[in-house]
């Protein structure tokens, strides 16, 4: 499928999804969100893809936010529909079977921060900036910021960022646990590829089931979450990869996983 505002590239068993609106600092409008949703459907059907990297085009912005030029004349109903489109798209990203790494290469503000938070893992370049500045525009976060940010960094820190609209740098984002690692800009994609390749080298079914256990379990009570984990653990016993992995361990060799 051809996309206007996205680039979808396959590098072996790794897919790189780039938001490609550099003149708008990769801001998210309705068209871009719809294209992103379609690209995620495409990736979800592709069993050859073992991990996904999401980034932004250029060296200045990951995603600068939602497209204010589109939003400024929205009616209440149009605003609600725009938020619902963002919610549905980011939830699809969050529930993608493959692990998703956000390679944040610049501004990740508003919708950009919200998209990054819907990814499984976030790494950032040294010039990256994060924030939910919606209140400085008379708005609230509309693509999940009020929900995912407290779950990631705690209610107190999230409330401060959401109430003030303050923007933080990559090191502060690392300190509060919003990102896993910070790298020089020139090595960010190389490091993202290394991480994706490490993940892709593990048993694919086990990785996907692990992601499912994390995503489903985080909002359950501990007993229910552990019951689901036990079910997932039991499912792995039916896979050829489990047999191969355990046999390789006993034989002290590298496993050859085939994804079933």
mmCIF file of C-alpha atoms in Angstrom:
data_model
loop_
_atom_site.group_PDB
_atom_site.id
_atom_site.type_symbol
_atom_site.label_atom_id
_atom_site.label_comp_id
_atom_site.label_asym_id
_atom_site.label_seq_id
_atom_site.Cartn_x
_atom_site.Cartn_y
_atom_site.Cartn_z
ATOM 1 C CA UNK A 1 0.000 0.000 0.000
ATOM 2 C CA UNK A 2 1.206 3.515 -0.816
ATOM 3 C CA UNK A 3 1.095 6.137 1.924
ATOM 4 C CA UNK A 4 1.212 9.923 1.625
ATOM 5 C CA UNK A 5 2.361 10.794 5.139
ATOM 6 C CA UNK A 6 4.133 7.600 6.186
ATOM 7 C CA UNK A 7 7.099 5.527 5.107
ATOM 8 C CA UNK A 8 6.929 1.792 5.782
ATOM 9 C CA UNK A 9 10.213 0.003 5.160
ATOM 10 C CA UNK A 10 11.185 -3.597 5.776
ATOM 11 C CA UNK A 11 14.741 -4.345 6.807
ATOM 12 C CA UNK A 12 14.854 -8.127 7.069
ATOM 13 C CA UNK A 13 12.418 -9.128 9.786
ATOM 14 C CA UNK A 14 12.296 -5.576 11.206
ATOM 15 C CA UNK A 15 9.765 -2.980 10.001
ATOM 16 C CA UNK A 16 10.525 0.736 10.284
ATOM 17 C CA UNK A 17 7.466 3.002 10.297
ATOM 18 C CA UNK A 18 8.302 6.680 9.809
ATOM 19 C CA UNK A 19 5.859 9.563 10.215
ATOM 20 C CA UNK A 20 6.780 11.622 7.164
ATOM 21 C CA UNK A 21 5.465 15.177 7.299
ATOM 22 C CA UNK A 22 8.737 17.031 7.873
ATOM 23 C CA UNK A 23 7.397 20.454 6.838
ATOM 24 C CA UNK A 24 4.762 20.110 9.587
ATOM 25 C CA UNK A 25 7.267 18.604 12.054
ATOM 26 C CA UNK A 26 5.419 15.307 11.513
ATOM 27 C CA UNK A 27 2.260 16.640 13.181
ATOM 28 C CA UNK A 28 -0.667 14.237 13.252
ATOM 29 C CA UNK A 29 -3.743 15.153 11.231
ATOM 30 C CA UNK A 30 -6.723 12.949 10.446
ATOM 31 C CA UNK A 31 -5.195 11.677 7.212
ATOM 32 C CA UNK A 32 -1.970 10.662 8.941
ATOM 33 C CA UNK A 33 -3.827 8.880 11.742
ATOM 34 C CA UNK A 34 -5.937 6.992 9.194
ATOM 35 C CA UNK A 35 -2.825 5.993 7.258
ATOM 36 C CA UNK A 36 -1.144 4.898 10.477
ATOM 37 C CA UNK A 37 -4.149 2.736 11.314
ATOM 38 C CA UNK A 38 -3.987 1.094 7.877
ATOM 39 C CA UNK A 39 -0.223 0.529 8.190
ATOM 40 C CA UNK A 40 -0.722 -1.129 11.564
ATOM 41 C CA UNK A 41 -3.316 -3.454 10.032
ATOM 42 C CA UNK A 42 -0.763 -4.327 7.349
ATOM 43 C CA UNK A 43 1.947 -5.028 9.921
ATOM 44 C CA UNK A 44 -0.362 -7.056 12.146
ATOM 45 C CA UNK A 45 -1.037 -9.433 9.269
ATOM 46 C CA UNK A 46 2.648 -9.851 8.379
ATOM 47 C CA UNK A 47 4.074 -12.756 10.358
ATOM 48 C CA UNK A 48 7.519 -12.177 8.828
ATOM 49 C CA UNK A 49 7.847 -8.965 10.876
ATOM 50 C CA UNK A 50 9.231 -9.727 14.349
ATOM 51 C CA UNK A 51 9.627 -6.168 15.677
ATOM 52 C CA UNK A 52 8.633 -2.650 14.642
ATOM 53 C CA UNK A 53 10.472 0.663 15.023
ATOM 54 C CA UNK A 54 8.456 3.903 14.914
ATOM 55 C CA UNK A 55 10.245 7.196 14.294
ATOM 56 C CA UNK A 56 9.821 10.604 12.648
ATOM 57 C CA UNK A 57 11.410 11.982 9.510
ATOM 58 C CA UNK A 58 14.187 14.544 9.826
ATOM 59 C CA UNK A 59 16.348 15.411 12.814
ATOM 60 C CA UNK A 60 14.153 17.948 14.589
ATOM 61 C CA UNK A 61 10.911 16.177 15.432
ATOM 62 C CA UNK A 62 9.633 12.732 16.235
ATOM 63 C CA UNK A 63 6.071 14.042 16.181
ATOM 64 C CA UNK A 64 5.538 17.656 17.237
ATOM 65 C CA UNK A 65 1.936 16.945 18.234
ATOM 66 C CA UNK A 66 -1.518 16.865 16.744
ATOM 67 C CA UNK A 67 -2.017 19.255 13.831
ATOM 68 C CA UNK A 68 -3.203 22.504 15.441
ATOM 69 C CA UNK A 69 -3.976 24.042 12.058
ATOM 70 C CA UNK A 70 -6.626 21.352 11.605
ATOM 71 C CA UNK A 71 -7.913 21.450 15.190
ATOM 72 C CA UNK A 72 -8.331 25.199 15.636
ATOM 73 C CA UNK A 73 -11.728 25.313 13.889
ATOM 74 C CA UNK A 74 -13.111 22.015 15.205
ATOM 75 C CA UNK A 75 -16.607 21.906 16.625
ATOM 76 C CA UNK A 76 -17.085 19.900 19.837
ATOM 77 C CA UNK A 77 -18.318 16.926 17.805
ATOM 78 C CA UNK A 78 -15.354 17.128 15.415
ATOM 79 C CA UNK A 79 -12.967 17.332 18.368
ATOM 80 C CA UNK A 80 -14.515 14.262 19.945
ATOM 81 C CA UNK A 81 -14.257 12.306 16.699
ATOM 82 C CA UNK A 82 -10.611 13.355 16.270
ATOM 83 C CA UNK A 83 -9.825 12.161 19.801
ATOM 84 C CA UNK A 84 -11.617 8.871 19.151
ATOM 85 C CA UNK A 85 -9.591 8.365 15.948
ATOM 86 C CA UNK A 86 -6.383 8.948 17.896
ATOM 87 C CA UNK A 87 -7.493 6.610 20.691
ATOM 88 C CA UNK A 88 -8.414 3.806 18.293
ATOM 89 C CA UNK A 89 -5.193 4.162 16.305
ATOM 90 C CA UNK A 90 -2.892 4.268 19.320
ATOM 91 C CA UNK A 91 -4.692 1.362 20.952
ATOM 92 C CA UNK A 92 -4.147 -0.618 17.757
ATOM 93 C CA UNK A 93 -0.452 0.295 18.003
ATOM 94 C CA UNK A 94 -0.365 -0.764 21.645
ATOM 95 C CA UNK A 95 -1.975 -4.126 20.862
ATOM 96 C CA UNK A 96 0.060 -4.875 17.736
ATOM 97 C CA UNK A 97 1.289 -8.489 18.018
ATOM 98 C CA UNK A 98 4.906 -7.467 17.495
ATOM 99 C CA UNK A 99 6.904 -5.457 20.038
ATOM 100 C CA UNK A 100 7.132 -1.788 19.046
ATOM 101 C CA UNK A 101 10.107 0.475 19.765
ATOM 102 C CA UNK A 102 9.688 4.259 19.595
ATOM 103 C CA UNK A 103 12.932 5.866 18.399
ATOM 104 C CA UNK A 104 12.243 9.436 19.528
ATOM 105 C CA UNK A 105 14.477 11.674 17.439
ATOM 106 C CA UNK A 106 13.351 15.146 18.495
ATOM 107 C CA UNK A 107 10.165 16.833 19.678
ATOM 108 C CA UNK A 108 7.583 14.382 21.071
ATOM 109 C CA UNK A 109 4.883 16.747 22.240
ATOM 110 C CA UNK A 110 1.168 16.232 22.734
ATOM 111 C CA UNK A 111 0.100 13.555 20.285
ATOM 112 C CA UNK A 112 3.744 12.687 19.669
ATOM 113 C CA UNK A 113 4.345 11.926 23.331
ATOM 114 C CA UNK A 114 1.063 10.018 23.395
ATOM 115 C CA UNK A 115 2.070 7.921 20.376
ATOM 116 C CA UNK A 116 5.443 7.152 21.963
ATOM 117 C CA UNK A 117 3.697 6.064 25.171
ATOM 118 C CA UNK A 118 1.563 3.609 23.170
ATOM 119 C CA UNK A 119 4.771 1.838 22.084
ATOM 120 C CA UNK A 120 6.248 -0.956 24.204
ATOM 121 C CA UNK A 121 9.717 0.569 24.541
ATOM 122 C CA UNK A 122 10.934 4.146 24.150
ATOM 123 C CA UNK A 123 14.497 5.212 23.396
ATOM 124 C CA UNK A 124 15.439 8.812 22.705
ATOM 125 C CA UNK A 125 18.095 10.959 21.122
ATOM 126 C CA UNK A 126 19.875 13.539 23.246
ATOM 127 C CA UNK A 127 17.959 16.361 21.539
ATOM 128 C CA UNK A 128 14.537 14.815 22.216
ATOM 129 C CA UNK A 129 11.907 16.803 24.116
ATOM 130 C CA UNK A 130 8.768 15.399 25.736
ATOM 131 C CA UNK A 131 5.623 17.023 27.000
ATOM 132 C CA UNK A 132 1.859 17.329 27.063
ATOM 133 C CA UNK A 133 1.475 21.090 26.479
ATOM 134 C CA UNK A 134 -2.240 21.004 25.622
ATOM 135 C CA UNK A 135 -3.278 23.202 28.576
ATOM 136 C CA UNK A 136 -1.143 26.032 27.165
ATOM 137 C CA UNK A 137 -3.506 25.991 24.154
ATOM 138 C CA UNK A 138 -6.716 25.752 26.156
ATOM 139 C CA UNK A 139 -6.994 22.030 25.450
ATOM 140 C CA UNK A 140 -6.636 18.751 27.296
ATOM 141 C CA UNK A 141 -4.597 15.779 26.151
ATOM 142 C CA UNK A 142 -6.836 13.920 23.723
ATOM 143 C CA UNK A 143 -4.969 10.842 22.511
ATOM 144 C CA UNK A 144 -4.477 9.025 25.821
ATOM 145 C CA UNK A 145 -2.050 11.310 27.643
ATOM 146 C CA UNK A 146 -4.129 11.606 30.804
ATOM 147 C CA UNK A 147 -4.263 7.802 31.034
ATOM 148 C CA UNK A 148 -0.912 6.431 29.831
ATOM 149 C CA UNK A 149 1.369 9.037 31.413
ATOM 150 C CA UNK A 150 0.203 8.318 35.014
ATOM 151 C CA UNK A 151 0.561 4.595 34.353
ATOM 152 C CA UNK A 152 4.156 5.090 33.186
ATOM 153 C CA UNK A 153 5.562 7.686 35.595
ATOM 154 C CA UNK A 154 3.060 7.843 38.465
ATOM 155 C CA UNK A 155 0.172 10.171 39.192
ATOM 156 C CA UNK A 156 2.186 12.962 40.830
ATOM 157 C CA UNK A 157 4.722 13.476 38.050
ATOM 158 C CA UNK A 158 2.086 12.996 35.367
ATOM 159 C CA UNK A 159 -0.200 15.544 37.009
ATOM 160 C CA UNK A 160 2.610 18.110 37.142
ATOM 161 C CA UNK A 161 3.411 17.658 33.456
ATOM 162 C CA UNK A 162 -0.249 17.648 32.388
ATOM 163 C CA UNK A 163 -1.270 20.615 34.592
ATOM 164 C CA UNK A 164 1.688 22.837 33.650
ATOM 165 C CA UNK A 165 2.258 21.788 30.067
ATOM 166 C CA UNK A 166 5.983 21.860 30.816
ATOM 167 C CA UNK A 167 8.390 20.304 28.316
ATOM 168 C CA UNK A 168 11.215 18.083 29.580
ATOM 169 C CA UNK A 169 14.439 16.999 27.937
ATOM 170 C CA UNK A 170 15.585 13.461 27.211
ATOM 171 C CA UNK A 171 17.619 13.089 30.402
ATOM 172 C CA UNK A 172 14.679 14.098 32.579
ATOM 173 C CA UNK A 173 12.452 11.716 30.617
ATOM 174 C CA UNK A 174 14.994 8.987 31.375
ATOM 175 C CA UNK A 175 15.147 9.943 35.055
ATOM 176 C CA UNK A 176 11.386 9.633 35.513
ATOM 177 C CA UNK A 177 11.166 6.386 33.548
ATOM 178 C CA UNK A 178 9.453 7.704 30.441
ATOM 179 C CA UNK A 179 12.280 6.437 28.218
ATOM 180 C CA UNK A 180 14.598 3.435 28.576
ATOM 181 C CA UNK A 181 17.798 4.856 27.099
ATOM 182 C CA UNK A 182 19.215 8.092 25.660
ATOM 183 C CA UNK A 183 21.663 8.065 22.737
ATOM 184 C CA UNK A 184 23.393 10.598 20.482
ATOM 185 C CA UNK A 185 21.113 11.448 17.560
ATOM 186 C CA UNK A 186 23.503 9.965 15.018
ATOM 187 C CA UNK A 187 23.408 6.537 16.670
ATOM 188 C CA UNK A 188 19.713 6.414 17.663
ATOM 189 C CA UNK A 189 18.452 4.342 14.739
ATOM 190 C CA UNK A 190 21.441 2.003 14.927
ATOM 191 C CA UNK A 191 20.669 1.358 18.585
ATOM 192 C CA UNK A 192 16.975 0.893 17.803
ATOM 193 C CA UNK A 193 17.914 -1.665 15.161
ATOM 194 C CA UNK A 194 20.200 -3.513 17.588
ATOM 195 C CA UNK A 195 17.415 -3.720 20.160
ATOM 196 C CA UNK A 196 14.871 -4.814 17.551
ATOM 197 C CA UNK A 197 17.243 -7.512 16.297
ATOM 198 C CA UNK A 198 17.755 -8.838 19.835
ATOM 199 C CA UNK A 199 14.008 -9.123 20.250
ATOM 200 C CA UNK A 200 13.590 -10.655 16.790
ATOM 201 C CA UNK A 201 16.129 -13.331 17.713
ATOM 202 C CA UNK A 202 13.948 -14.671 20.522
ATOM 203 C CA UNK A 203 11.119 -17.186 20.104
ATOM 204 C CA UNK A 204 8.426 -15.165 18.248
ATOM 205 C CA UNK A 205 5.383 -16.853 19.809
ATOM 206 C CA UNK A 206 6.852 -16.470 23.295
ATOM 207 C CA UNK A 207 7.570 -12.768 22.660
ATOM 208 C CA UNK A 208 4.043 -12.146 21.406
ATOM 209 C CA UNK A 209 2.491 -13.998 24.351
ATOM 210 C CA UNK A 210 4.717 -12.058 26.746
ATOM 211 C CA UNK A 211 3.467 -8.804 25.225
ATOM 212 C CA UNK A 212 -0.105 -10.023 25.597
ATOM 213 C CA UNK A 213 0.478 -10.867 29.259
ATOM 214 C CA UNK A 214 1.905 -7.411 29.936
ATOM 215 C CA UNK A 215 -0.835 -5.530 28.078
ATOM 216 C CA UNK A 216 -3.735 -7.518 29.525
ATOM 217 C CA UNK A 217 -2.359 -7.975 33.001
ATOM 218 C CA UNK A 218 -1.386 -4.413 33.831
ATOM 219 C CA UNK A 219 -4.996 -3.342 34.345
ATOM 220 C CA UNK A 220 -6.120 -6.489 36.203
ATOM 221 C CA UNK A 221 -5.855 -7.282 39.876
ATOM 222 C CA UNK A 222 -2.768 -9.353 40.674
ATOM 223 C CA UNK A 223 -4.576 -12.667 41.100
ATOM 224 C CA UNK A 224 -6.390 -12.332 37.755
ATOM 225 C CA UNK A 225 -3.211 -11.185 36.023
ATOM 226 C CA UNK A 226 -1.224 -14.127 37.364
ATOM 227 C CA UNK A 227 -3.984 -16.509 36.288
ATOM 228 C CA UNK A 228 -3.676 -15.122 32.759
ATOM 229 C CA UNK A 229 0.113 -15.463 32.930
ATOM 230 C CA UNK A 230 -0.281 -19.133 33.862
ATOM 231 C CA UNK A 231 -2.501 -19.662 30.808
ATOM 232 C CA UNK A 232 0.083 -17.978 28.563
ATOM 233 C CA UNK A 233 2.888 -20.012 30.109
ATOM 234 C CA UNK A 234 0.923 -23.193 29.477
ATOM 235 C CA UNK A 235 0.357 -22.245 25.839
ATOM 236 C CA UNK A 236 4.102 -22.043 25.230
ATOM 237 C CA UNK A 237 4.374 -25.736 26.096
ATOM 238 C CA UNK A 238 2.570 -26.567 22.853
ATOM 239 C CA UNK A 239 5.122 -24.811 20.625
ATOM 240 C CA UNK A 240 7.985 -26.295 18.658
ATOM 241 C CA UNK A 241 10.048 -23.308 19.720
ATOM 242 C CA UNK A 242 9.763 -24.384 23.372
ATOM 243 C CA UNK A 243 11.149 -27.808 22.463
ATOM 244 C CA UNK A 244 13.908 -26.252 20.388
ATOM 245 C CA UNK A 245 14.807 -23.665 23.027
ATOM 246 C CA UNK A 246 15.001 -26.129 25.892
ATOM 247 C CA UNK A 247 16.882 -28.690 23.795
ATOM 248 C CA UNK A 248 19.381 -26.069 22.649
ATOM 249 C CA UNK A 249 19.938 -25.018 26.260
ATOM 250 C CA UNK A 250 20.671 -28.584 27.334
ATOM 251 C CA UNK A 251 22.915 -29.114 24.307
ATOM 252 C CA UNK A 252 24.688 -25.786 24.921
ATOM 253 C CA UNK A 253 24.019 -24.408 21.446
ATOM 254 C CA UNK A 254 22.171 -21.453 19.952
ATOM 255 C CA UNK A 255 18.468 -22.198 19.320
ATOM 256 C CA UNK A 256 16.934 -22.013 15.867
ATOM 257 C CA UNK A 257 13.453 -20.648 16.426
ATOM 258 C CA UNK A 258 10.899 -20.976 13.631
ATOM 259 C CA UNK A 259 7.956 -19.169 15.144
ATOM 260 C CA UNK A 260 5.567 -22.041 15.850
#
